[in-house]
Short mmCIF file of C-alpha atoms in Angstrom, two decimals:
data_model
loop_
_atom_site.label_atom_id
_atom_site.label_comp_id
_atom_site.label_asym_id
_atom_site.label_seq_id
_atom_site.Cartn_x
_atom_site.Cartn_y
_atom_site.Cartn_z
CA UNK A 643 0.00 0.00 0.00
CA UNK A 644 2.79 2.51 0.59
CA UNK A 645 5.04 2.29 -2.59
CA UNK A 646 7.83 4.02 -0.76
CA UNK A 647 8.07 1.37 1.91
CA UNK A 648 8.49 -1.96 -0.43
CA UNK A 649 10.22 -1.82 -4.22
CA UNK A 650 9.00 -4.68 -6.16
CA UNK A 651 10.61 -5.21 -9.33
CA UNK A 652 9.92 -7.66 -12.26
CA UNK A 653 11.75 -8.30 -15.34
CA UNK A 654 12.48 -4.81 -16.84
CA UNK A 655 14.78 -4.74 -19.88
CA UNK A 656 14.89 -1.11 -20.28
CA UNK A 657 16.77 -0.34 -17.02
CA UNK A 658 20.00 0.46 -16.99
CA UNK A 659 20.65 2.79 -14.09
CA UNK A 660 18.68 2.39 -11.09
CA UNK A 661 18.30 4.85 -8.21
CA UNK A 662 16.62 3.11 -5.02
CA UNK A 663 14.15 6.28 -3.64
CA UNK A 664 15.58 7.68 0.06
CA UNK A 665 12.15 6.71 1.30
CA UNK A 666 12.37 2.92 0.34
CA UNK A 667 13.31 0.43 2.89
CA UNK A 668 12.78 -3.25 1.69
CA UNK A 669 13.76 -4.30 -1.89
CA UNK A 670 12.62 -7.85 -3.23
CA UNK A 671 11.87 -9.53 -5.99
CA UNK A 672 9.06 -10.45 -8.08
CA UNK A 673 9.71 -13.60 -10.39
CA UNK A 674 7.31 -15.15 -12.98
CA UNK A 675 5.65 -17.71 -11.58
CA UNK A 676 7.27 -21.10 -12.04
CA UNK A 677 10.77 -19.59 -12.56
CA UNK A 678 13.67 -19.72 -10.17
CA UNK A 679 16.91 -17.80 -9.56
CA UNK A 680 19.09 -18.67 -12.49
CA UNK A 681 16.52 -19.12 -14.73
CA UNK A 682 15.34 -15.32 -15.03
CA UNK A 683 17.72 -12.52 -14.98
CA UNK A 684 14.97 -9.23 -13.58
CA UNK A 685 17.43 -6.50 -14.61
CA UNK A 686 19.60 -8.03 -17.40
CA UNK A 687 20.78 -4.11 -18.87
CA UNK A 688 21.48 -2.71 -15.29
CA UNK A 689 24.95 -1.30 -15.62
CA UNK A 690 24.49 1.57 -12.50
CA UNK A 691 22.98 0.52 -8.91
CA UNK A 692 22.34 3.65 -5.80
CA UNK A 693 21.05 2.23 -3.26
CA UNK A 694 19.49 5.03 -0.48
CA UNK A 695 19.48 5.82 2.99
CA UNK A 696 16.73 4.00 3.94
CA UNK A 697 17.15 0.47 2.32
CA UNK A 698 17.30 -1.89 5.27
CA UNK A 699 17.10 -5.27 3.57
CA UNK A 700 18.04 -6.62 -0.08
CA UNK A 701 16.38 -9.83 -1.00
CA UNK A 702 18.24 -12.56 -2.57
CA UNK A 703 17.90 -12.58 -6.59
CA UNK A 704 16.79 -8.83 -6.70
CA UNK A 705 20.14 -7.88 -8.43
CA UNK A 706 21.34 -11.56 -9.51
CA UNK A 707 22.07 -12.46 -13.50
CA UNK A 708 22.77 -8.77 -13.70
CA UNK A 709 26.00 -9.23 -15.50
CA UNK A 710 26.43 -5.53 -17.08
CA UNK A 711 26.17 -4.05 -13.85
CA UNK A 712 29.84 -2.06 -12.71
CA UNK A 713 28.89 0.84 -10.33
CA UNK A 714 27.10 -0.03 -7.16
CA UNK A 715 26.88 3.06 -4.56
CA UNK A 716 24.80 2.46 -1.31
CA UNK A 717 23.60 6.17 -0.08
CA UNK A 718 27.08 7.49 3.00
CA UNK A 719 23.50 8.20 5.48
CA UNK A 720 22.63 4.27 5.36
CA UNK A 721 22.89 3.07 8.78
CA UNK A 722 22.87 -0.69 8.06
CA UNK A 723 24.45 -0.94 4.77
CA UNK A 724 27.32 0.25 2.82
CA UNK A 725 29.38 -0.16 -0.17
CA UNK A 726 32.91 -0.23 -1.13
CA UNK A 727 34.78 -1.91 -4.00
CA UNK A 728 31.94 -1.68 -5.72
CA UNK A 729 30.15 -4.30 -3.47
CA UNK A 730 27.34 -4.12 -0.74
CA UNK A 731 27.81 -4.94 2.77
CA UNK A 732 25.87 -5.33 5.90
CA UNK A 733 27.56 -3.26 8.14
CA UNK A 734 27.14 -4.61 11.49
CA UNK A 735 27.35 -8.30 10.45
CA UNK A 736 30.15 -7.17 7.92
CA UNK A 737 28.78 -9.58 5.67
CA UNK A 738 29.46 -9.06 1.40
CA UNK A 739 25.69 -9.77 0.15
CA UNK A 740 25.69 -8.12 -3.71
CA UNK A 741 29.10 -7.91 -6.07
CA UNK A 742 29.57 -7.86 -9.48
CA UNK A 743 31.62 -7.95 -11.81
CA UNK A 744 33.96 -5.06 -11.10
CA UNK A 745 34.11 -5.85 -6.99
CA UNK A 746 37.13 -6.58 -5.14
CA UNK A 747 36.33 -7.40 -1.30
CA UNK A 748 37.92 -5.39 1.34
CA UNK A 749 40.52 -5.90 2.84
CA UNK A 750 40.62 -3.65 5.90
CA UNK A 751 38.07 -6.00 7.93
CA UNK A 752 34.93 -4.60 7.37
CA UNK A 753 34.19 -7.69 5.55
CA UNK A 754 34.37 -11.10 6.96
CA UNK A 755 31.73 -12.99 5.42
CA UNK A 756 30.95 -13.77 1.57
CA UNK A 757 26.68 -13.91 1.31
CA UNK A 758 25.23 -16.73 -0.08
CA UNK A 759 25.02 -16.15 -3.99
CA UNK A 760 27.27 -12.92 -3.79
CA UNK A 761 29.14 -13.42 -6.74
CA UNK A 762 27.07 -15.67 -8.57
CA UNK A 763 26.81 -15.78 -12.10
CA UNK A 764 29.89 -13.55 -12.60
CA UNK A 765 30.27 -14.43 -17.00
CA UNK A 766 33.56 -12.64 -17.13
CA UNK A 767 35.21 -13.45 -13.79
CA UNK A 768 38.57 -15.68 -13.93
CA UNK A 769 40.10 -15.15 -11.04
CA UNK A 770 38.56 -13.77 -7.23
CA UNK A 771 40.90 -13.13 -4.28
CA UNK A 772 39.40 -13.39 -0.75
CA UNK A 773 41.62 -11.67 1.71
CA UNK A 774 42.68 -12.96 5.13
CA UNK A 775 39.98 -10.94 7.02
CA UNK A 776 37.18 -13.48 5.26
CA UNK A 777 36.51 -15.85 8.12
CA UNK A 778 32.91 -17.42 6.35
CA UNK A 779 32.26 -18.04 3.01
CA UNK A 780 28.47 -18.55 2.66
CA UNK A 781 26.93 -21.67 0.22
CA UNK A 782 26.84 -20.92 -3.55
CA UNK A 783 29.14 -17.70 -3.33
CA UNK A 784 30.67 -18.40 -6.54
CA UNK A 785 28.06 -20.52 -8.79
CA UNK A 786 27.18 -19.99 -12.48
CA UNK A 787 30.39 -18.44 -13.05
CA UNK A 788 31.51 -20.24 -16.27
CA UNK A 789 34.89 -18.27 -16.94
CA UNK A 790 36.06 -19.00 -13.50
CA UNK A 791 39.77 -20.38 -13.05
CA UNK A 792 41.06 -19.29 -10.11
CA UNK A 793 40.54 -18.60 -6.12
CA UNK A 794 43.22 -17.11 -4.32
CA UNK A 795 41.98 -18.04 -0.24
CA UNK A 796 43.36 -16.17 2.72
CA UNK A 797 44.52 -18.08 5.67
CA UNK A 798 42.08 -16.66 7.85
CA UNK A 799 39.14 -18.78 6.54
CA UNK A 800 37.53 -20.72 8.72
CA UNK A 801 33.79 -21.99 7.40
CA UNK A 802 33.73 -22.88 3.27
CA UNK A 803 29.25 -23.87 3.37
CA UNK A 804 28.46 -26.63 0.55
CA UNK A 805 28.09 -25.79 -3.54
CA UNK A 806 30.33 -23.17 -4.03
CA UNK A 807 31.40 -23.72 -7.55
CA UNK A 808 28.22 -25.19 -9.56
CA UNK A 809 28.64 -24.36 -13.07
CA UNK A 810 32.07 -22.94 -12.92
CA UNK A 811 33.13 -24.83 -15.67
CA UNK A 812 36.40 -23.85 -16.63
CA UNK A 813 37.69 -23.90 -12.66
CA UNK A 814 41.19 -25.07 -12.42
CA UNK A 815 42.91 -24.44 -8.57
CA UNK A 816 42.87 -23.15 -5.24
CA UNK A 817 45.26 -21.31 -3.81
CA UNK A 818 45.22 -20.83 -0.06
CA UNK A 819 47.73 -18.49 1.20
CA UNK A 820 48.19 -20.88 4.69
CA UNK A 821 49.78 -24.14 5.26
CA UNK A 822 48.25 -27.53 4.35
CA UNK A 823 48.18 -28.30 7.97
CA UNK A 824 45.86 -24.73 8.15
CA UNK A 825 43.68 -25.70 5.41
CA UNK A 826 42.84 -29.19 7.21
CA UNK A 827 41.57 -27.08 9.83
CA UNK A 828 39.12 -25.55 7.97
CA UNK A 829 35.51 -26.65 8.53
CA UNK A 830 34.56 -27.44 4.45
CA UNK A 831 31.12 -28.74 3.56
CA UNK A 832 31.55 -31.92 1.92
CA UNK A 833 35.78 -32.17 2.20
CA UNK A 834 36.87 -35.22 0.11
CA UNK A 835 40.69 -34.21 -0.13
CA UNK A 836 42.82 -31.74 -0.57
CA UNK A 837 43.76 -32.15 -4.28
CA UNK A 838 43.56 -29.59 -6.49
CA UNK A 839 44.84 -27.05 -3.39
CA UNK A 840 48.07 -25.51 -3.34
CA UNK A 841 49.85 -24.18 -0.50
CA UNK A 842 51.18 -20.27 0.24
#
């Protein structure tokens, strides 16, 4: 009833710079019925992302399959979220929810967690490097991202959740900038063996 309170988007071709209104506080996503996350992209020409002051909560899949997009800017006045690198974090959790395909993520601390999905379907993407200050790395971080080869893993991982790389097709190696002894520490969903790993 208040269209200043909820954004609802559906597919929209014609978009290609979106400015979130200073009055909006919840953003989430309105799929065609009987379609999932990577089978409909809702912004497919978004190249430019402001998010404002307001915006307390991002959905998952909002902002997904938008591979064009390379400016993302969340309003200085927004109390819970922020960007930098041209990614969106929760600031109190420090959590990385939305990237694309220009981020880098921090690597001053105010990140520590990689959202589930955050860099998902990433078309151009070869390599990603996630600093020492990433302690979490959430499920599906990295999936659909066909062009990937390479992840470059600080030591100060702790949690890798399951599914990761689905459809990364062209991924080669880890690198993980501890010791093997460091990386059989790490709590992985679904560890088989360390192949494929090399060590800093």
């Amino acid at each position: 009833e208040n269209p200043y309170m909820v954004l609802v988007i559906g597919v929209d071709e014609e978009i290609t710079d979106l400015i979130v209104h200073d009055k909006t506080q919840l953003i989430v996503s309105k799929h065609t019925a009987g379609k999932n996350f990577n089978e409909e992209c809702l912004l497919p020409n978004l190249r430019s992302l402001h998010i404002g002051k307001n915006v307390e909560y991002i959905e998952q899949g909002v902002f997904l399959s938008t591979t064009l997009l390379t400016d993302i800017q969340v309003s200085p006045e927004n109390k819970t979220l922020h960007s930098q690198n041209n990614c969106i974090i929760e600031t109190e959790s420090k959590e990385l929810i939305i990237a694309c395909k220009t981020s880098t993520i921090p690597d001053d601390g105010s990140v520590t967690r990689i959202g589930v999905r955050a860099f998902a379907f990433q078309q151009e993407r070869k390599l990603l490097i996630i600093p020492d200050a990433i302690t979490h790395m959430e499920s599906n971080a990295f999936i659909f991202c066909p062009n990937l080869e390479t992840l470059v893993i600080g030591s100060g991982v702790e949690k890798i959740e399951h599914d990761q790389l689905i459809g990364c097709d062209n991924f080669a190696r880890i690198y993980y900038m501890g010791t093997q002894e460091e990386w059989e520490k790490i709590d992985i969903a679904g560890r088989k063996s360390t192949g494929g790993v090399s060590f800093g």
